[in-house]
């Protein structure tokens, strides 16, 4: 007697969910198709596997026996699949971006990578430009067109910046103080902008992007943030017009020899689509939360 794994998988879903209707969601098959598959399996075995009633499907003793054996087959198939995927996923696509953009991609990871992909994804977060020419990354999201002859780039949007405060203000904001940036992050254009114009009124500094945002949200002072960050956080309020001089383009950069590989092209196309769908947010045109 030969059993097909697809038939056993259908049986497992119906048995675990207690009926045909519930199993339609997990199998993608109609209730009528599931019913025919279960009936065919019962004919093959020679006895009923379920007690059928208006309340659903309940396993017979033969069904209980088959369930135990089918679960053993399922475990073996899962082990085989993991072994196969381990070989297939030796290819890792490395995507470099700044802290804010990396965080945005992470929040939308389902748009960029799925468990069905035949490759893995590694996010390389850095304030400084990662050297794609030396293959330290396969793709990079940058704020300017690449100039190196061995790199290819396509513009995928633009990024606007604004001045933000927290909703719950403490003395720092009341006194007109600012939150600055220390360490490596102090070299970004927005950090230099604050230092040049309001350096004498910086009361608190953070040495990474997330700390600066949390300090602003907590009311420690005003600071400059990308609009796709500030407008997406209900704890923050944009308190002034967009800072035009900080607006930057957004480029997706890759090595010209790698850009046509299936894995790199797939991730690149998904990143471009994600940014296109969120373009108004990145341009500061669609704040998700407004001050009252």
PDB file of C-alpha atoms in Angstrom:
ATOM      1  CA  UNK A   1       0.000   0.000   0.000  1.00  0.00           C
ATOM      2  CA  UNK A   2       1.596   3.275  -1.179  1.00  0.00           C
ATOM      3  CA  UNK A   3       0.812   6.495   0.673  1.00  0.00           C
ATOM      4  CA  UNK A   4       1.470   9.889  -0.867  1.00  0.00           C
ATOM      5  CA  UNK A   5       2.840  12.615   1.434  1.00  0.00           C
ATOM      6  CA  UNK A   6       0.342  15.125   0.026  1.00  0.00           C
ATOM      7  CA  UNK A   7      -2.554  12.867   1.064  1.00  0.00           C
ATOM      8  CA  UNK A   8      -1.115  12.385   4.539  1.00  0.00           C
ATOM      9  CA  UNK A   9      -0.628  16.154   4.896  1.00  0.00           C
ATOM     10  CA  UNK A  10      -4.303  16.707   4.036  1.00  0.00           C
ATOM     11  CA  UNK A  11      -5.276  14.069   6.581  1.00  0.00           C
ATOM     12  CA  UNK A  12      -3.144  15.740   9.270  1.00  0.00           C
ATOM     13  CA  UNK A  13      -4.762  19.137   8.703  1.00  0.00           C
ATOM     14  CA  UNK A  14      -8.300  17.760   8.803  1.00  0.00           C
ATOM     15  CA  UNK A  15      -7.530  15.659  11.887  1.00  0.00           C
ATOM     16  CA  UNK A  16      -5.883  18.486  13.815  1.00  0.00           C
ATOM     17  CA  UNK A  17      -8.454  21.125  12.900  1.00  0.00           C
ATOM     18  CA  UNK A  18     -11.471  18.873  13.331  1.00  0.00           C
ATOM     19  CA  UNK A  19     -13.146  19.351   9.987  1.00  0.00           C
ATOM     20  CA  UNK A  20     -12.998  20.255   6.326  1.00  0.00           C
ATOM     21  CA  UNK A  21     -13.922  23.933   6.580  1.00  0.00           C
ATOM     22  CA  UNK A  22     -11.137  24.792   9.002  1.00  0.00           C
ATOM     23  CA  UNK A  23      -8.597  22.883   6.903  1.00  0.00           C
ATOM     24  CA  UNK A  24      -9.367  24.930   3.791  1.00  0.00           C
ATOM     25  CA  UNK A  25      -7.352  27.838   5.234  1.00  0.00           C
ATOM     26  CA  UNK A  26      -4.193  25.795   5.821  1.00  0.00           C
ATOM     27  CA  UNK A  27      -4.314  23.641   2.682  1.00  0.00           C
ATOM     28  CA  UNK A  28      -5.638  26.150   0.153  1.00  0.00           C
ATOM     29  CA  UNK A  29      -8.065  23.467  -1.065  1.00  0.00           C
ATOM     30  CA  UNK A  30     -11.850  23.629  -1.134  1.00  0.00           C
ATOM     31  CA  UNK A  31     -13.934  21.642   1.344  1.00  0.00           C
ATOM     32  CA  UNK A  32     -15.230  19.492  -1.530  1.00  0.00           C
ATOM     33  CA  UNK A  33     -11.700  18.645  -2.677  1.00  0.00           C
ATOM     34  CA  UNK A  34     -10.624  17.859   0.881  1.00  0.00           C
ATOM     35  CA  UNK A  35     -13.629  15.583   1.302  1.00  0.00           C
ATOM     36  CA  UNK A  36     -12.757  13.648  -1.840  1.00  0.00           C
ATOM     37  CA  UNK A  37      -9.125  13.289  -0.740  1.00  0.00           C
ATOM     38  CA  UNK A  38     -10.139  11.980   2.696  1.00  0.00           C
ATOM     39  CA  UNK A  39     -12.644   9.550   1.153  1.00  0.00           C
ATOM     40  CA  UNK A  40      -9.979   8.253  -1.245  1.00  0.00           C
ATOM     41  CA  UNK A  41      -7.556   7.720   1.640  1.00  0.00           C
ATOM     42  CA  UNK A  42     -10.229   5.809   3.575  1.00  0.00           C
ATOM     43  CA  UNK A  43     -10.892   3.582   0.559  1.00  0.00           C
ATOM     44  CA  UNK A  44      -7.184   2.925   0.252  1.00  0.00           C
ATOM     45  CA  UNK A  45      -6.922   1.925   3.925  1.00  0.00           C
ATOM     46  CA  UNK A  46     -10.165  -0.002   3.894  1.00  0.00           C
ATOM     47  CA  UNK A  47     -11.885   1.561   6.899  1.00  0.00           C
ATOM     48  CA  UNK A  48     -13.171   4.964   8.033  1.00  0.00           C
ATOM     49  CA  UNK A  49     -10.750   7.427   9.602  1.00  0.00           C
ATOM     50  CA  UNK A  50     -13.338   9.897  10.947  1.00  0.00           C
ATOM     51  CA  UNK A  51     -16.689   9.977  12.660  1.00  0.00           C
ATOM     52  CA  UNK A  52     -18.546  12.682  10.744  1.00  0.00           C
ATOM     53  CA  UNK A  53     -21.171  14.910  12.374  1.00  0.00           C
ATOM     54  CA  UNK A  54     -22.485  18.472  12.246  1.00  0.00           C
ATOM     55  CA  UNK A  55     -19.972  19.316  14.967  1.00  0.00           C
ATOM     56  CA  UNK A  56     -17.069  18.274  12.772  1.00  0.00           C
ATOM     57  CA  UNK A  57     -14.715  15.357  12.144  1.00  0.00           C
ATOM     58  CA  UNK A  58     -13.623  13.136  15.033  1.00  0.00           C
ATOM     59  CA  UNK A  59     -10.971  10.433  14.604  1.00  0.00           C
ATOM     60  CA  UNK A  60     -11.880   6.757  14.700  1.00  0.00           C
ATOM     61  CA  UNK A  61      -9.458   4.264  16.251  1.00  0.00           C
ATOM     62  CA  UNK A  62      -7.988   3.669  12.795  1.00  0.00           C
ATOM     63  CA  UNK A  63      -7.685   7.415  12.403  1.00  0.00           C
ATOM     64  CA  UNK A  64      -5.830   7.683  15.712  1.00  0.00           C
ATOM     65  CA  UNK A  65      -3.402   4.990  14.565  1.00  0.00           C
ATOM     66  CA  UNK A  66      -2.820   6.725  11.251  1.00  0.00           C
ATOM     67  CA  UNK A  67      -2.354  10.094  12.981  1.00  0.00           C
ATOM     68  CA  UNK A  68       0.536   8.769  15.069  1.00  0.00           C
ATOM     69  CA  UNK A  69       2.237   7.289  12.016  1.00  0.00           C
ATOM     70  CA  UNK A  70       1.557  10.326   9.820  1.00  0.00           C
ATOM     71  CA  UNK A  71       3.168  12.574  12.438  1.00  0.00           C
ATOM     72  CA  UNK A  72       6.300  10.414  12.259  1.00  0.00           C
ATOM     73  CA  UNK A  73       6.345  10.910   8.486  1.00  0.00           C
ATOM     74  CA  UNK A  74       5.807  14.667   8.970  1.00  0.00           C
ATOM     75  CA  UNK A  75       8.784  14.885  11.314  1.00  0.00           C
ATOM     76  CA  UNK A  76      10.964  13.037   8.808  1.00  0.00           C
ATOM     77  CA  UNK A  77       9.834  15.292   5.956  1.00  0.00           C
ATOM     78  CA  UNK A  78      10.522  18.391   8.046  1.00  0.00           C
ATOM     79  CA  UNK A  79      14.007  17.130   8.836  1.00  0.00           C
ATOM     80  CA  UNK A  80      14.619  16.461   5.140  1.00  0.00           C
ATOM     81  CA  UNK A  81      13.365  19.928   4.198  1.00  0.00           C
ATOM     82  CA  UNK A  82      15.619  21.620   6.743  1.00  0.00           C
ATOM     83  CA  UNK A  83      18.599  19.632   5.496  1.00  0.00           C
ATOM     84  CA  UNK A  84      17.832  20.653   1.911  1.00  0.00           C
ATOM     85  CA  UNK A  85      17.327  24.315   2.809  1.00  0.00           C
ATOM     86  CA  UNK A  86      20.568  24.318   4.727  1.00  0.00           C
ATOM     87  CA  UNK A  87      22.346  23.504   1.492  1.00  0.00           C
ATOM     88  CA  UNK A  88      20.332  25.904  -0.615  1.00  0.00           C
ATOM     89  CA  UNK A  89      20.744  28.861   1.719  1.00  0.00           C
ATOM     90  CA  UNK A  90      24.505  29.019   1.629  1.00  0.00           C
ATOM     91  CA  UNK A  91      23.945  32.154  -0.482  1.00  0.00           C
ATOM     92  CA  UNK A  92      23.559  35.184   1.809  1.00  0.00           C
ATOM     93  CA  UNK A  93      22.617  38.618   0.462  1.00  0.00           C
ATOM     94  CA  UNK A  94      24.179  41.371   2.582  1.00  0.00           C
ATOM     95  CA  UNK A  95      22.245  44.658   2.614  1.00  0.00           C
ATOM     96  CA  UNK A  96      23.961  47.707   4.078  1.00  0.00           C
ATOM     97  CA  UNK A  97      22.113  50.817   5.267  1.00  0.00           C
ATOM     98  CA  UNK A  98      22.171  53.437   7.990  1.00  0.00           C
ATOM     99  CA  UNK A  99      20.523  52.768  11.365  1.00  0.00           C
ATOM    100  CA  UNK A 100      17.172  54.346  10.523  1.00  0.00           C
ATOM    101  CA  UNK A 101      16.823  52.659   7.151  1.00  0.00           C
ATOM    102  CA  UNK A 102      17.926  49.309   8.569  1.00  0.00           C
ATOM    103  CA  UNK A 103      15.273  49.628  11.268  1.00  0.00           C
ATOM    104  CA  UNK A 104      12.632  50.450   8.638  1.00  0.00           C
ATOM    105  CA  UNK A 105      13.590  47.432   6.529  1.00  0.00           C
ATOM    106  CA  UNK A 106      13.531  45.259   9.656  1.00  0.00           C
ATOM    107  CA  UNK A 107       9.970  46.360  10.457  1.00  0.00           C
ATOM    108  CA  UNK A 108       8.935  45.392   6.924  1.00  0.00           C
ATOM    109  CA  UNK A 109      11.030  42.240   6.624  1.00  0.00           C
ATOM    110  CA  UNK A 110       8.083  40.314   5.181  1.00  0.00           C
ATOM    111  CA  UNK A 111       8.219  42.583   2.119  1.00  0.00           C
ATOM    112  CA  UNK A 112      11.937  41.969   1.620  1.00  0.00           C
ATOM    113  CA  UNK A 113      12.583  38.341   2.557  1.00  0.00           C
ATOM    114  CA  UNK A 114      10.437  35.247   3.150  1.00  0.00           C
ATOM    115  CA  UNK A 115      11.117  31.752   4.444  1.00  0.00           C
ATOM    116  CA  UNK A 116      10.432  30.460   0.924  1.00  0.00           C
ATOM    117  CA  UNK A 117      13.478  32.284  -0.486  1.00  0.00           C
ATOM    118  CA  UNK A 118      16.400  30.113  -1.521  1.00  0.00           C
ATOM    119  CA  UNK A 119      18.869  32.498   0.093  1.00  0.00           C
ATOM    120  CA  UNK A 120      19.421  34.226   3.405  1.00  0.00           C
ATOM    121  CA  UNK A 121      19.554  37.951   4.192  1.00  0.00           C
ATOM    122  CA  UNK A 122      21.993  39.817   6.431  1.00  0.00           C
ATOM    123  CA  UNK A 123      21.485  43.457   7.408  1.00  0.00           C
ATOM    124  CA  UNK A 124      24.739  45.416   7.731  1.00  0.00           C
ATOM    125  CA  UNK A 125      23.948  48.551   9.746  1.00  0.00           C
ATOM    126  CA  UNK A 126      26.534  51.322   9.640  1.00  0.00           C
ATOM    127  CA  UNK A 127      26.719  55.105   9.675  1.00  0.00           C
ATOM    128  CA  UNK A 128      29.652  55.047   7.268  1.00  0.00           C
ATOM    129  CA  UNK A 129      29.504  53.794   3.682  1.00  0.00           C
ATOM    130  CA  UNK A 130      30.148  50.050   3.455  1.00  0.00           C
ATOM    131  CA  UNK A 131      32.571  49.059   0.689  1.00  0.00           C
ATOM    132  CA  UNK A 132      30.496  47.148  -1.870  1.00  0.00           C
ATOM    133  CA  UNK A 133      33.430  47.078  -4.274  1.00  0.00           C
ATOM    134  CA  UNK A 134      35.309  44.833  -1.861  1.00  0.00           C
ATOM    135  CA  UNK A 135      32.130  42.746  -1.412  1.00  0.00           C
ATOM    136  CA  UNK A 136      31.584  43.798   2.193  1.00  0.00           C
ATOM    137  CA  UNK A 137      27.948  44.057   1.124  1.00  0.00           C
ATOM    138  CA  UNK A 138      25.949  43.042  -1.959  1.00  0.00           C
ATOM    139  CA  UNK A 139      23.480  45.931  -1.829  1.00  0.00           C
ATOM    140  CA  UNK A 140      23.576  49.315  -0.153  1.00  0.00           C
ATOM    141  CA  UNK A 141      20.932  51.969   0.472  1.00  0.00           C
ATOM    142  CA  UNK A 142      22.780  55.286   0.216  1.00  0.00           C
ATOM    143  CA  UNK A 143      22.003  58.992   0.117  1.00  0.00           C
ATOM    144  CA  UNK A 144      23.894  59.729  -3.087  1.00  0.00           C
ATOM    145  CA  UNK A 145      24.588  58.314  -6.535  1.00  0.00           C
ATOM    146  CA  UNK A 146      27.601  55.961  -6.596  1.00  0.00           C
ATOM    147  CA  UNK A 147      30.664  57.394  -8.334  1.00  0.00           C
ATOM    148  CA  UNK A 148      32.819  54.267  -8.436  1.00  0.00           C
ATOM    149  CA  UNK A 149      32.892  52.750 -11.939  1.00  0.00           C
ATOM    150  CA  UNK A 150      32.395  49.211 -10.645  1.00  0.00           C
ATOM    151  CA  UNK A 151      29.146  50.110  -8.869  1.00  0.00           C
ATOM    152  CA  UNK A 152      25.652  50.399 -10.318  1.00  0.00           C
ATOM    153  CA  UNK A 153      22.870  52.438  -8.743  1.00  0.00           C
ATOM    154  CA  UNK A 154      19.225  53.315  -9.181  1.00  0.00           C
ATOM    155  CA  UNK A 155      17.352  56.071  -7.415  1.00  0.00           C
ATOM    156  CA  UNK A 156      14.556  54.699  -5.261  1.00  0.00           C
ATOM    157  CA  UNK A 157      13.275  57.857  -3.559  1.00  0.00           C
ATOM    158  CA  UNK A 158      14.197  60.805  -1.380  1.00  0.00           C
ATOM    159  CA  UNK A 159      14.326  61.450   2.361  1.00  0.00           C
ATOM    160  CA  UNK A 160      13.108  64.589   4.129  1.00  0.00           C
ATOM    161  CA  UNK A 161      14.137  65.736   7.615  1.00  0.00           C
ATOM    162  CA  UNK A 162      12.268  67.690  10.280  1.00  0.00           C
ATOM    163  CA  UNK A 163      12.626  69.003  13.808  1.00  0.00           C
ATOM    164  CA  UNK A 164      10.801  66.914  16.415  1.00  0.00           C
ATOM    165  CA  UNK A 165       9.920  67.041  20.079  1.00  0.00           C
ATOM    166  CA  UNK A 166       8.202  64.630  22.412  1.00  0.00           C
ATOM    167  CA  UNK A 167       4.579  65.007  23.475  1.00  0.00           C
ATOM    168  CA  UNK A 168       5.459  64.860  27.163  1.00  0.00           C
ATOM    169  CA  UNK A 169       7.736  67.861  27.619  1.00  0.00           C
ATOM    170  CA  UNK A 170      10.214  68.304  30.446  1.00  0.00           C
ATOM    171  CA  UNK A 171      12.363  71.315  31.340  1.00  0.00           C
ATOM    172  CA  UNK A 172      14.848  70.672  28.555  1.00  0.00           C
ATOM    173  CA  UNK A 173      12.304  71.343  25.823  1.00  0.00           C
ATOM    174  CA  UNK A 174      10.693  74.189  27.759  1.00  0.00           C
ATOM    175  CA  UNK A 175      14.081  75.866  27.887  1.00  0.00           C
ATOM    176  CA  UNK A 176      14.641  75.321  24.166  1.00  0.00           C
ATOM    177  CA  UNK A 177      17.341  72.700  24.609  1.00  0.00           C
ATOM    178  CA  UNK A 178      18.345  70.150  21.981  1.00  0.00           C
ATOM    179  CA  UNK A 179      19.361  66.500  21.919  1.00  0.00           C
ATOM    180  CA  UNK A 180      22.681  66.075  20.133  1.00  0.00           C
ATOM    181  CA  UNK A 181      24.622  63.140  18.773  1.00  0.00           C
ATOM    182  CA  UNK A 182      27.942  61.862  20.084  1.00  0.00           C
ATOM    183  CA  UNK A 183      30.427  59.319  18.774  1.00  0.00           C
ATOM    184  CA  UNK A 184      30.341  57.885  15.268  1.00  0.00           C
ATOM    185  CA  UNK A 185      26.839  59.178  14.562  1.00  0.00           C
ATOM    186  CA  UNK A 186      27.980  62.776  15.078  1.00  0.00           C
ATOM    187  CA  UNK A 187      29.345  62.791  11.515  1.00  0.00           C
ATOM    188  CA  UNK A 188      25.931  62.560   9.850  1.00  0.00           C
ATOM    189  CA  UNK A 189      24.591  65.652   8.101  1.00  0.00           C
ATOM    190  CA  UNK A 190      21.667  66.013  10.513  1.00  0.00           C
ATOM    191  CA  UNK A 191      23.948  65.770  13.566  1.00  0.00           C
ATOM    192  CA  UNK A 192      26.280  68.405  12.112  1.00  0.00           C
ATOM    193  CA  UNK A 193      23.277  70.624  11.360  1.00  0.00           C
ATOM    194  CA  UNK A 194      22.216  70.591  15.026  1.00  0.00           C
ATOM    195  CA  UNK A 195      25.766  71.164  16.234  1.00  0.00           C
ATOM    196  CA  UNK A 196      26.330  74.099  13.854  1.00  0.00           C
ATOM    197  CA  UNK A 197      23.087  75.904  14.666  1.00  0.00           C
ATOM    198  CA  UNK A 198      22.230  74.873  18.210  1.00  0.00           C
ATOM    199  CA  UNK A 199      25.448  73.442  19.653  1.00  0.00           C
ATOM    200  CA  UNK A 200      25.362  75.905  22.553  1.00  0.00           C
ATOM    201  CA  UNK A 201      21.905  74.662  23.565  1.00  0.00           C
ATOM    202  CA  UNK A 202      22.501  70.901  23.514  1.00  0.00           C
ATOM    203  CA  UNK A 203      21.697  69.530  26.943  1.00  0.00           C
ATOM    204  CA  UNK A 204      21.839  65.791  26.278  1.00  0.00           C
ATOM    205  CA  UNK A 205      23.562  63.632  23.668  1.00  0.00           C
ATOM    206  CA  UNK A 206      23.099  60.052  22.543  1.00  0.00           C
ATOM    207  CA  UNK A 207      25.756  58.071  20.707  1.00  0.00           C
ATOM    208  CA  UNK A 208      23.376  56.069  18.512  1.00  0.00           C
ATOM    209  CA  UNK A 209      20.278  56.839  16.480  1.00  0.00           C
ATOM    210  CA  UNK A 210      17.829  54.916  18.654  1.00  0.00           C
ATOM    211  CA  UNK A 211      19.015  56.620  21.839  1.00  0.00           C
ATOM    212  CA  UNK A 212      18.529  60.054  20.287  1.00  0.00           C
ATOM    213  CA  UNK A 213      14.967  59.211  19.292  1.00  0.00           C
ATOM    214  CA  UNK A 214      14.151  57.834  22.730  1.00  0.00           C
ATOM    215  CA  UNK A 215      15.589  60.951  24.397  1.00  0.00           C
ATOM    216  CA  UNK A 216      13.443  63.185  22.197  1.00  0.00           C
ATOM    217  CA  UNK A 217      10.349  61.067  22.839  1.00  0.00           C
ATOM    218  CA  UNK A 218      11.004  61.319  26.573  1.00  0.00           C
ATOM    219  CA  UNK A 219      11.079  65.111  26.351  1.00  0.00           C
ATOM    220  CA  UNK A 220      14.806  65.740  26.825  1.00  0.00           C
ATOM    221  CA  UNK A 221      14.952  68.207  23.953  1.00  0.00           C
ATOM    222  CA  UNK A 222      14.404  68.860  20.259  1.00  0.00           C
ATOM    223  CA  UNK A 223      16.294  67.028  17.537  1.00  0.00           C
ATOM    224  CA  UNK A 224      16.391  66.414  13.810  1.00  0.00           C
ATOM    225  CA  UNK A 225      15.017  63.107  12.561  1.00  0.00           C
ATOM    226  CA  UNK A 226      14.174  61.663   9.143  1.00  0.00           C
ATOM    227  CA  UNK A 227      10.450  62.200   8.549  1.00  0.00           C
ATOM    228  CA  UNK A 228       9.843  58.491   7.961  1.00  0.00           C
ATOM    229  CA  UNK A 229      11.078  57.991  11.531  1.00  0.00           C
ATOM    230  CA  UNK A 230       9.501  60.946  13.297  1.00  0.00           C
ATOM    231  CA  UNK A 231       6.138  60.822  11.539  1.00  0.00           C
ATOM    232  CA  UNK A 232       5.788  57.108  12.277  1.00  0.00           C
ATOM    233  CA  UNK A 233       6.173  57.484  16.048  1.00  0.00           C
ATOM    234  CA  UNK A 234       3.053  58.683  17.850  1.00  0.00           C
ATOM    235  CA  UNK A 235       5.198  59.920  20.732  1.00  0.00           C
ATOM    236  CA  UNK A 236       6.802  62.569  18.505  1.00  0.00           C
ATOM    237  CA  UNK A 237       5.578  65.867  17.032  1.00  0.00           C
ATOM    238  CA  UNK A 238       7.077  67.690  14.063  1.00  0.00           C
ATOM    239  CA  UNK A 239       7.414  71.262  15.331  1.00  0.00           C
ATOM    240  CA  UNK A 240       8.793  73.175  12.320  1.00  0.00           C
ATOM    241  CA  UNK A 241       8.785  73.134   8.502  1.00  0.00           C
ATOM    242  CA  UNK A 242      10.896  70.560   6.695  1.00  0.00           C
ATOM    243  CA  UNK A 243      14.630  71.292   6.628  1.00  0.00           C
ATOM    244  CA  UNK A 244      15.172  71.613   2.894  1.00  0.00           C
ATOM    245  CA  UNK A 245      18.958  71.618   3.004  1.00  0.00           C
ATOM    246  CA  UNK A 246      19.002  68.178   4.630  1.00  0.00           C
ATOM    247  CA  UNK A 247      16.795  66.483   2.042  1.00  0.00           C
ATOM    248  CA  UNK A 248      18.692  63.681   0.317  1.00  0.00           C
ATOM    249  CA  UNK A 249      18.114  61.274  -2.534  1.00  0.00           C
ATOM    250  CA  UNK A 250      17.939  57.580  -1.843  1.00  0.00           C
ATOM    251  CA  UNK A 251      19.941  55.211  -4.025  1.00  0.00           C
ATOM    252  CA  UNK A 252      20.105  51.439  -4.164  1.00  0.00           C
ATOM    253  CA  UNK A 253      23.684  50.482  -4.991  1.00  0.00           C
ATOM    254  CA  UNK A 254      25.169  47.153  -6.036  1.00  0.00           C
ATOM    255  CA  UNK A 255      28.313  45.775  -7.657  1.00  0.00           C
ATOM    256  CA  UNK A 256      27.798  45.765 -11.425  1.00  0.00           C
ATOM    257  CA  UNK A 257      28.828  42.080 -11.642  1.00  0.00           C
ATOM    258  CA  UNK A 258      26.381  40.990  -8.921  1.00  0.00           C
ATOM    259  CA  UNK A 259      23.311  43.048  -9.728  1.00  0.00           C
ATOM    260  CA  UNK A 260      21.929  40.465 -12.179  1.00  0.00           C
ATOM    261  CA  UNK A 261      22.252  37.464  -9.853  1.00  0.00           C
ATOM    262  CA  UNK A 262      18.842  36.122  -8.881  1.00  0.00           C
ATOM    263  CA  UNK A 263      19.215  36.646  -5.121  1.00  0.00           C
ATOM    264  CA  UNK A 264      20.594  40.195  -5.353  1.00  0.00           C
ATOM    265  CA  UNK A 265      18.104  41.227  -8.025  1.00  0.00           C
ATOM    266  CA  UNK A 266      15.201  39.810  -6.023  1.00  0.00           C
ATOM    267  CA  UNK A 267      16.132  41.680  -2.840  1.00  0.00           C
ATOM    268  CA  UNK A 268      16.845  44.843  -4.823  1.00  0.00           C
ATOM    269  CA  UNK A 269      13.465  44.787  -6.547  1.00  0.00           C
ATOM    270  CA  UNK A 270      11.670  44.228  -3.259  1.00  0.00           C
ATOM    271  CA  UNK A 271      13.538  47.076  -1.565  1.00  0.00           C
ATOM    272  CA  UNK A 272      12.689  49.394  -4.466  1.00  0.00           C
ATOM    273  CA  UNK A 273       8.997  48.426  -4.255  1.00  0.00           C
ATOM    274  CA  UNK A 274       8.932  48.935  -0.483  1.00  0.00           C
ATOM    275  CA  UNK A 275      10.416  52.416  -0.798  1.00  0.00           C
ATOM    276  CA  UNK A 276       8.112  53.317  -3.672  1.00  0.00           C
ATOM    277  CA  UNK A 277       5.036  52.327  -1.667  1.00  0.00           C
ATOM    278  CA  UNK A 278       6.213  54.465   1.257  1.00  0.00           C
ATOM    279  CA  UNK A 279       7.516  57.414  -0.778  1.00  0.00           C
ATOM    280  CA  UNK A 280       5.125  60.045   0.706  1.00  0.00           C
ATOM    281  CA  UNK A 281       6.197  59.086   4.227  1.00  0.00           C
ATOM    282  CA  UNK A 282       9.882  59.386   3.305  1.00  0.00           C
ATOM    283  CA  UNK A 283       9.282  62.757   1.648  1.00  0.00           C
ATOM    284  CA  UNK A 284       7.531  64.107   4.749  1.00  0.00           C
ATOM    285  CA  UNK A 285       4.218  64.431   2.931  1.00  0.00           C
ATOM    286  CA  UNK A 286       2.223  61.981   4.975  1.00  0.00           C
ATOM    287  CA  UNK A 287       2.733  62.332   8.723  1.00  0.00           C
ATOM    288  CA  UNK A 288       1.035  59.433  10.484  1.00  0.00           C
ATOM    289  CA  UNK A 289       0.602  61.397  13.725  1.00  0.00           C
ATOM    290  CA  UNK A 290       0.026  65.104  14.117  1.00  0.00           C
ATOM    291  CA  UNK A 291       0.276  67.309  17.173  1.00  0.00           C
ATOM    292  CA  UNK A 292      -2.999  68.419  18.675  1.00  0.00           C
TER     293      UNK A 292
END
